[in-house]
Short mmCIF file of C-alpha atoms in Angstrom, two decimals:
data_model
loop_
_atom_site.label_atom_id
_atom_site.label_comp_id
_atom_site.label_asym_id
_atom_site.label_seq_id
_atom_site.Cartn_x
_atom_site.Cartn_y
_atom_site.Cartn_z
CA UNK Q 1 -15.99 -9.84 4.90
CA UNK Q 2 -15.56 -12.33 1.83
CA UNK Q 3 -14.85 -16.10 2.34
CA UNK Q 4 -12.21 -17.48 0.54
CA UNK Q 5 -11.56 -21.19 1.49
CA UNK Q 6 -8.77 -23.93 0.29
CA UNK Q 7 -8.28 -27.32 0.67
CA UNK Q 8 -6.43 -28.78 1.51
CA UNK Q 9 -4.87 -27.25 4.65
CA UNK Q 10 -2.21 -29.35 4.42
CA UNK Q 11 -0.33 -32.32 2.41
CA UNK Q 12 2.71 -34.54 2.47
CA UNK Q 13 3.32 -36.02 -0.21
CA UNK Q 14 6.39 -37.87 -2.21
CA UNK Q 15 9.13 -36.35 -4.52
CA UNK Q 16 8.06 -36.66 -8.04
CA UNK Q 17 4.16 -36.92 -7.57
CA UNK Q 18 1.57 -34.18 -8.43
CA UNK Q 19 -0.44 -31.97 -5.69
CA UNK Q 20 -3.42 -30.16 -6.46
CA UNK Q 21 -4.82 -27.27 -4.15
CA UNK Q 22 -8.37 -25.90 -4.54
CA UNK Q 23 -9.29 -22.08 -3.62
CA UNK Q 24 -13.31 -21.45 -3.46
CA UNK Q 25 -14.86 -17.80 -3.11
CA UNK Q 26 -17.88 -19.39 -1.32
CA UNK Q 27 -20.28 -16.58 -1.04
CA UNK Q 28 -19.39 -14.06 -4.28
CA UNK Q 29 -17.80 -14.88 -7.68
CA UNK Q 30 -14.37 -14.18 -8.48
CA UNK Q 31 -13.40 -13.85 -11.79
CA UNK Q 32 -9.43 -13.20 -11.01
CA UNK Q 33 -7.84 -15.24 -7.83
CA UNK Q 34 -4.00 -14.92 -6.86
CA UNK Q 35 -2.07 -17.30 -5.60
CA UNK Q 36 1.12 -16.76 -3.21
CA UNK Q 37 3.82 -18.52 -1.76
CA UNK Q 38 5.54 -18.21 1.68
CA UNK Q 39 8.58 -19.97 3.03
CA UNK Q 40 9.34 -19.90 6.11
CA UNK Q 41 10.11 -16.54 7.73
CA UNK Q 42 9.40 -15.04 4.58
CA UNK Q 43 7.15 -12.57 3.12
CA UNK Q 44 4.34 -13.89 0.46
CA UNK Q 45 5.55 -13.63 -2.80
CA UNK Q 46 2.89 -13.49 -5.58
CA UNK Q 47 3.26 -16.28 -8.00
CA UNK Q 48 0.08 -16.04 -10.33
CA UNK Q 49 -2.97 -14.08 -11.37
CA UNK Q 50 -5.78 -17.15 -11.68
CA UNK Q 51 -7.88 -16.01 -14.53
CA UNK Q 52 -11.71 -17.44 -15.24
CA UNK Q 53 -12.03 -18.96 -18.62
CA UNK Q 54 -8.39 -18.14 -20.10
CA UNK Q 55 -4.80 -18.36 -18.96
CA UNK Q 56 -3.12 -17.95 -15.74
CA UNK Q 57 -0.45 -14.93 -15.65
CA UNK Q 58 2.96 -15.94 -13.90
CA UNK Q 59 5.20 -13.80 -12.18
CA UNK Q 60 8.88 -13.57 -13.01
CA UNK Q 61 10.80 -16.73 -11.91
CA UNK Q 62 7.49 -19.00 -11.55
CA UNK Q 63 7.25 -22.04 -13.65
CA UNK Q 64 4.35 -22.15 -15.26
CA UNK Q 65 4.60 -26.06 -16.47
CA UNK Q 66 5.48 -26.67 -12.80
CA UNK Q 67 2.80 -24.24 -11.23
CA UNK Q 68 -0.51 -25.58 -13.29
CA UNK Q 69 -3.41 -22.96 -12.60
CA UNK Q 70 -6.90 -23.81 -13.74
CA UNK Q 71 -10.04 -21.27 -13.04
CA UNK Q 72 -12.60 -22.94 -14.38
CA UNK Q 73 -15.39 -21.92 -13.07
CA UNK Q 74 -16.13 -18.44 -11.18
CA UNK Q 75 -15.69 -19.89 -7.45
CA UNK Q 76 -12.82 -22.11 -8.23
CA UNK Q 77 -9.20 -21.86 -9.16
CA UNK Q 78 -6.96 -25.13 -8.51
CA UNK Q 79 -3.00 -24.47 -8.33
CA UNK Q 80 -1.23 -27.93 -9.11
CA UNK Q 81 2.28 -28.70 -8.20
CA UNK Q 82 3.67 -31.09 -10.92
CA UNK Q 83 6.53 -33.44 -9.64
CA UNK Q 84 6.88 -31.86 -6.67
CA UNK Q 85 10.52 -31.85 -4.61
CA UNK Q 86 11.65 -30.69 -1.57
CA UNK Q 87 12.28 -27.39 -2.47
CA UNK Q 88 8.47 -27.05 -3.10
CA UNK Q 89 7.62 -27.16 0.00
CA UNK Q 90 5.91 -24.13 1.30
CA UNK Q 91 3.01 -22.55 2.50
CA UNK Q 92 0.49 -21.69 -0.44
CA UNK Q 93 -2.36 -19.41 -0.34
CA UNK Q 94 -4.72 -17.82 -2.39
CA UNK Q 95 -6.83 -14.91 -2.62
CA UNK Q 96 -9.26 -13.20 -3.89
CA UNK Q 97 -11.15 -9.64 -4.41
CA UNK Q 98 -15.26 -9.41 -3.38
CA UNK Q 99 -17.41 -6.88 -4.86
CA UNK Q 100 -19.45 -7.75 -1.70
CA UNK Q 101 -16.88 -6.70 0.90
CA UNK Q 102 -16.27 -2.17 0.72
CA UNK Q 103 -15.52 -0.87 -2.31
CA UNK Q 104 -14.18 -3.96 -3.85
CA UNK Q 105 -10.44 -3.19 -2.89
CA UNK Q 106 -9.74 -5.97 -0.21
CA UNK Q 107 -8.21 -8.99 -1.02
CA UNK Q 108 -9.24 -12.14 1.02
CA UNK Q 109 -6.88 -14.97 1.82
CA UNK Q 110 -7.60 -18.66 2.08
CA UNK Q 111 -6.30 -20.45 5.19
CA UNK Q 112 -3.47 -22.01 3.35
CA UNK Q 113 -1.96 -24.80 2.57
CA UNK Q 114 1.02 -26.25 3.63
CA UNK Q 115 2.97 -28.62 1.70
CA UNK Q 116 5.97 -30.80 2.50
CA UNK Q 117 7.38 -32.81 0.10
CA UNK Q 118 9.40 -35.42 1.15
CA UNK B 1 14.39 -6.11 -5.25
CA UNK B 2 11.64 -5.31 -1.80
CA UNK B 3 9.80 -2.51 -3.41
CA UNK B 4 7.49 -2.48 0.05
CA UNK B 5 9.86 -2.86 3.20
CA UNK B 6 9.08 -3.27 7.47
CA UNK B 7 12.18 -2.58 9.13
CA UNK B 8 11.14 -3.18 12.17
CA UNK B 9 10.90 -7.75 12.05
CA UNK B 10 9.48 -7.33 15.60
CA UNK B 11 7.75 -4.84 17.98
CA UNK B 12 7.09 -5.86 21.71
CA UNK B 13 3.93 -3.38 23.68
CA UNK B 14 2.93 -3.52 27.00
CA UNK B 15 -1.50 -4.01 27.00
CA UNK B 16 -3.06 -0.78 26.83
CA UNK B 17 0.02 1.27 25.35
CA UNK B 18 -0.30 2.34 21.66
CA UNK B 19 1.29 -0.30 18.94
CA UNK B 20 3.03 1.67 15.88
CA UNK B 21 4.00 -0.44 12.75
CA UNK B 22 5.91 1.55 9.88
CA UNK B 23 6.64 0.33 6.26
CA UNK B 24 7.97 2.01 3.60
CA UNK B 25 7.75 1.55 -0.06
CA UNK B 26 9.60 2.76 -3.29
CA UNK B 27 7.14 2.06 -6.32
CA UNK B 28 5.61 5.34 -7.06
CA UNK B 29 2.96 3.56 -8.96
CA UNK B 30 1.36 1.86 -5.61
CA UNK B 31 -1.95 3.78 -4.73
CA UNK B 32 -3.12 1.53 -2.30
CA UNK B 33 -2.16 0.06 0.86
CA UNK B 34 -3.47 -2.61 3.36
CA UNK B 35 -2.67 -4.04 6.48
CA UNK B 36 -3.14 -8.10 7.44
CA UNK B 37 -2.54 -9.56 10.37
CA UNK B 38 -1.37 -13.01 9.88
CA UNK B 39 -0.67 -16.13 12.14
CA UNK B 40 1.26 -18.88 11.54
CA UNK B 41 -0.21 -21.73 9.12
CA UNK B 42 -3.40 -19.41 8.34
CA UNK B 43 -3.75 -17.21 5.59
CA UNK B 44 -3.98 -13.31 6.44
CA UNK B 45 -6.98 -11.47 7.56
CA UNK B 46 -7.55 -8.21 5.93
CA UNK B 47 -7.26 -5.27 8.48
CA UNK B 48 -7.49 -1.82 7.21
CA UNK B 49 -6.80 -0.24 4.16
CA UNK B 50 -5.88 3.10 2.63
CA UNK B 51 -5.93 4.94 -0.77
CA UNK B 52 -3.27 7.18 -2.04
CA UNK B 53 -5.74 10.17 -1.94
CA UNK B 54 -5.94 9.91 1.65
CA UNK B 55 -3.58 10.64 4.41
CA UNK B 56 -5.42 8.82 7.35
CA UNK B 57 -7.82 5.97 7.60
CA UNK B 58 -9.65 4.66 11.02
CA UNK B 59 -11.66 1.94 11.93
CA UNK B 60 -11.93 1.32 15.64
CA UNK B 61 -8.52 0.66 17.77
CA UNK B 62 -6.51 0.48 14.03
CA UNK B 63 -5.65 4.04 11.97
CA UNK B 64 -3.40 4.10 8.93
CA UNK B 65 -1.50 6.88 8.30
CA UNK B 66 -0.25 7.29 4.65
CA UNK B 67 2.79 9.91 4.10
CA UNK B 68 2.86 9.74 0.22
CA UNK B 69 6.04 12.19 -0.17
CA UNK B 70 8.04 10.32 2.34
CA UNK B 71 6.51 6.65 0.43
CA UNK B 72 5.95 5.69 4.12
CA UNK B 73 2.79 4.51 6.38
CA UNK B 74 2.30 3.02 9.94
CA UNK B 75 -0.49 1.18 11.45
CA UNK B 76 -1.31 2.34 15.13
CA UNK B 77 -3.50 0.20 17.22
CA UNK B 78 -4.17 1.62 20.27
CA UNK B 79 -5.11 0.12 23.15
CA UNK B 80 -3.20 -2.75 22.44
CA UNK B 81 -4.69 -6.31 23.97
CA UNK B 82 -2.34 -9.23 24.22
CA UNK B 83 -5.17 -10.67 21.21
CA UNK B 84 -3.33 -8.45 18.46
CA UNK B 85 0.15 -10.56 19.39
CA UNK B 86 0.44 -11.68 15.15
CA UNK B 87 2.76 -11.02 12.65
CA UNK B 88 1.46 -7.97 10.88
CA UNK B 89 2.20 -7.80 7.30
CA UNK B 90 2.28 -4.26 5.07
CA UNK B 91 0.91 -4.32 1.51
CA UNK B 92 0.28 -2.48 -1.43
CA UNK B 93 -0.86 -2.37 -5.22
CA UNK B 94 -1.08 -0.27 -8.30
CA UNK B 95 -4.56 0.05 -10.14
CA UNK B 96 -3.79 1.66 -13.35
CA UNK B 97 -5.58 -1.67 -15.26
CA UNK B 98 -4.64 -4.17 -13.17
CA UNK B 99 -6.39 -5.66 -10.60
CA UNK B 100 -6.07 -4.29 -6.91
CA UNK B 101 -5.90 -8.23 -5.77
CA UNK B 102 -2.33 -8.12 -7.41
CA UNK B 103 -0.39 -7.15 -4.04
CA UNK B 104 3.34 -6.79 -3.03
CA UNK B 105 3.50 -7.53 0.57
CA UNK B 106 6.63 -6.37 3.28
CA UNK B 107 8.61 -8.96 5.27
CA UNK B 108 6.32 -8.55 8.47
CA UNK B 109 6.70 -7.28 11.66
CA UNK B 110 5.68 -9.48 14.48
CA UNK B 111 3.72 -7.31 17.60
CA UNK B 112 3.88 -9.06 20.81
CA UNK B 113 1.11 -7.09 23.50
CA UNK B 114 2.51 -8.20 27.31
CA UNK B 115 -0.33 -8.42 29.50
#
C-alpha cells in the first residue's frame, strides 16, 4: 500500500497558542488529502478536503479560521489549529488516495496526531 | 445524523472461530465501502474494500459481503487469530464527482479473538 505519514504524533501545547500538523504522501502525489478528527470513543468525523494549489473545503460545523489547511505542494498538506483550547484536543489524522495502491479507491491514513491542549 | 451505523460497539471470538462485523448505512448515494482496522493512537489501516456493483469481495481470511437492498454489509474474518483483536471501523463514500477519499465512517466495533 500507499504511505501517508504525519508529524507530529503527538503535542501538548498551551491554551491560546497555534499547532501545526504536517501530512506527507511519501511515495505518490496527492493532489486532494482529508483530514479527520476523533475524540475519544468516537468515530472519525471528516473535517476537510485539503486541496493542492487552491482552497481547503470544510465540512459543516468546522471552523475554517480555526482549522487553517494549506496544500502547498503535492506531498504536503499542513492542518493548523489557531488558539487552540481544551476542547481541541483530539486525535487528528489525515489521509489520502494513491493511484499506486488498486484501482485508486483506498484511502490511506497517517498515524495521527494527538493533541492535548492544556 | 449517522448515515453509516455498527450496532454491534463490541464482538468477543474464540481463535479459530469465524469473526462477523455488520454495518448498515442509509445514504443511497454511497457506492463504495471499506473496512479499517484501527488501534488506539494510530491512524487506520485499510483492509478490504467493496463496490456497489458487487455483492462479495475476498482477500485471504477477510470477505465483504455487500447487501445493497437491505443498505447492509459485514466483514467475516475467518480463522480469527488473537492478532485481529482492533477496533474495526465500517466506511463508505459516494463518487458521483467527488473524490472516493471523502469517507463517512461507523462508530466501530471492537473484535477481541481469545486465544
Amino acid at each position: 500500500g500507499a504511505v501517508v505519514s504525519q508529524h507530529p504524533s503527538w503535542v501538548i501545547c498551551k491554551s491560546g497558542t497555534s499547532v501545526k500538523i504536517e501530512c506527507r504522501s511519501l511515495d505518490f502525489q496527492a493532489t486532494t488529502m482529508f483530514w479527520y478528527r476523533q475524540f475519544p470513543k468516537q468515530s472519525l468525523m471528516l473535517m476537510a478536503t485539503s486541496n493542492e494549489g487552491s482552497k481547503a473545503t470544510y465540512e459543516q460545523g468546522v471552523e475554517k479560521d480555526k482549522f487553517l489547511i494549506n496544500h502547498a505542494s503535492l506531498t504536503l498538506s499542513t492542518l493548523t489549529v489557531t488558539s487552540a483550547h481544551p476542547e481541541d484536543s483530539s486525535f487528528y489524522i489525515c489521509s489520502a488516495n494513491s493511484p499506486k495502491a488498486g484501482d485508486g479507491t483506498e484511502a490511506f491514513f497517517g498515524q495521527g496526531t494527538r493533541l492535548t491542549v492544556v | 445524523d449517522q448515515q453509516v451505523k455498527q450496532n454491534s460497539p463490541s464482538l468477543s471470538v474464540q481463535e479459530g472461530r469465524i469473526s462477523i462485523l455488520n454495518c448498515d448505512y442509509t445514504n443511497s448515494m454511497f457506492d463504495y465501502f471499506l473496512w479499517y482496522k484501527k488501534y488506539p493512537a494510530e491512524g487506520p489501516t485499510f483492509l478490504i474494500s467493496i463496490s456497489s456493483i458487487k455483492d462479495k469481495n475476498e482477500d485471504g481470511r477477510f470477505t465483504v459481503f455487500l447487501n445493497k437492498s437491505a443498505k447492509h454489509l459485514s466483514l467475516h474474518i475467518v480463522p480469527s487469530q488473537p492478532g485481529d483483536s482492533a477496533v474495526y471501523f465500517c466506511a463508505a463514500s459516494a463518487s458521483g464527482g467527488t473524490s472516493y477519499g471523502k469517507l463517512t465512517f461507523g462508530q466501530g466495533t471492537i473484535l477481541t479473538v481469545h486465544p
